[in-house]
Steps between C-alpha positions, in 0.01 A plus 500: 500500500701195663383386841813618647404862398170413617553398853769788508215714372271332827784588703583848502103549515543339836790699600338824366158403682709453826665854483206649454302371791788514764577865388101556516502326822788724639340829354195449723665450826488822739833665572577523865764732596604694871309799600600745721202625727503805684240527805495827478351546236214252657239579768509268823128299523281586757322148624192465685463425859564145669765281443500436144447567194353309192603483186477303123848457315448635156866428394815401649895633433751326662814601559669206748879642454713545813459842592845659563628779725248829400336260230166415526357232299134496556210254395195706358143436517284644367165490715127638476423596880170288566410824749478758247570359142867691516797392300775413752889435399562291752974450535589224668906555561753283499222201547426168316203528281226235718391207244131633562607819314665340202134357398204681353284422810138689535571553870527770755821471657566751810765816582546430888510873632795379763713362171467913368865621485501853591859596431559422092765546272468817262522222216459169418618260190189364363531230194212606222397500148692730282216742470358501896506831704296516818301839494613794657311506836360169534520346844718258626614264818744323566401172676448159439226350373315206776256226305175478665442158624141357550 
């Protein structure tokens, strides 16, 4: 073999190698797509007394599109009430996503009981992984969530 067929040879290995791992590299990244998300099929939380409420971000979903006319594009977090241990979809609509939420931060942020909207849309535009669904029944709120300063 000629060292041009050799460093051709050297070459397409390279090339090959380079498909591979950006096609590998794509294959692993999660698929987010639009979700429509109908509240009734949720159940409104219940929060303690007092003036807030507590609660750890397990995972964040924004969705920072313009909402338009009877289109709701909501933020969700997803939130473990530090009250009771409950799983909380939290929809923030319509709202920038704060920088403190865009970090995996081991901190209790607060739902401010006077931020609680009362009147909600019968659906909101979520953006998700391919595969998420929210449980039928699990309990919600729309608000925002406040960082907890020291």
């Amino acid at each position: 073999m000629t060292d041009f067929q050799k460093n051709i040879c050297k070459s397409l290995a390279i090339v090959l190698f380079a498909i591979v791992t950006i096609d590998c590299k794509n294959n692993s990244k999660t698929e987010f797509e639009k979700k429509t998300i109908y509240i009734s099929n949720l159940r409104r939380a219940i929060l303690g007394n007092g003036v807030d409420t507590g609660v750890r971000i397990i995972k964040t979903y924004p969705n920072e599109d313009n909402c338009l006319g009877n289109q709701y594009n909501a933020n969700l977090y997803i939130c473990k009430n530090t009250e009771d241990n409950d799983t909380l979809y939290v929809f923030s609509i319509c709202d920038k996503v704060p920088s403190f939420a865009k970090v995996d931060l081991n901190e209790i942020f607060a739902i401010d009981h006077g931020d609680i909207k009362k009147n909600v849309p019968d659906k909101v535009i979520i953006k998700v992984p391919k595969t998420f669904s929210i449980p039928s029944n699990a309990k919600y709120v729309f608000s925002k969530l406040t960082r907890i300063e020291d």
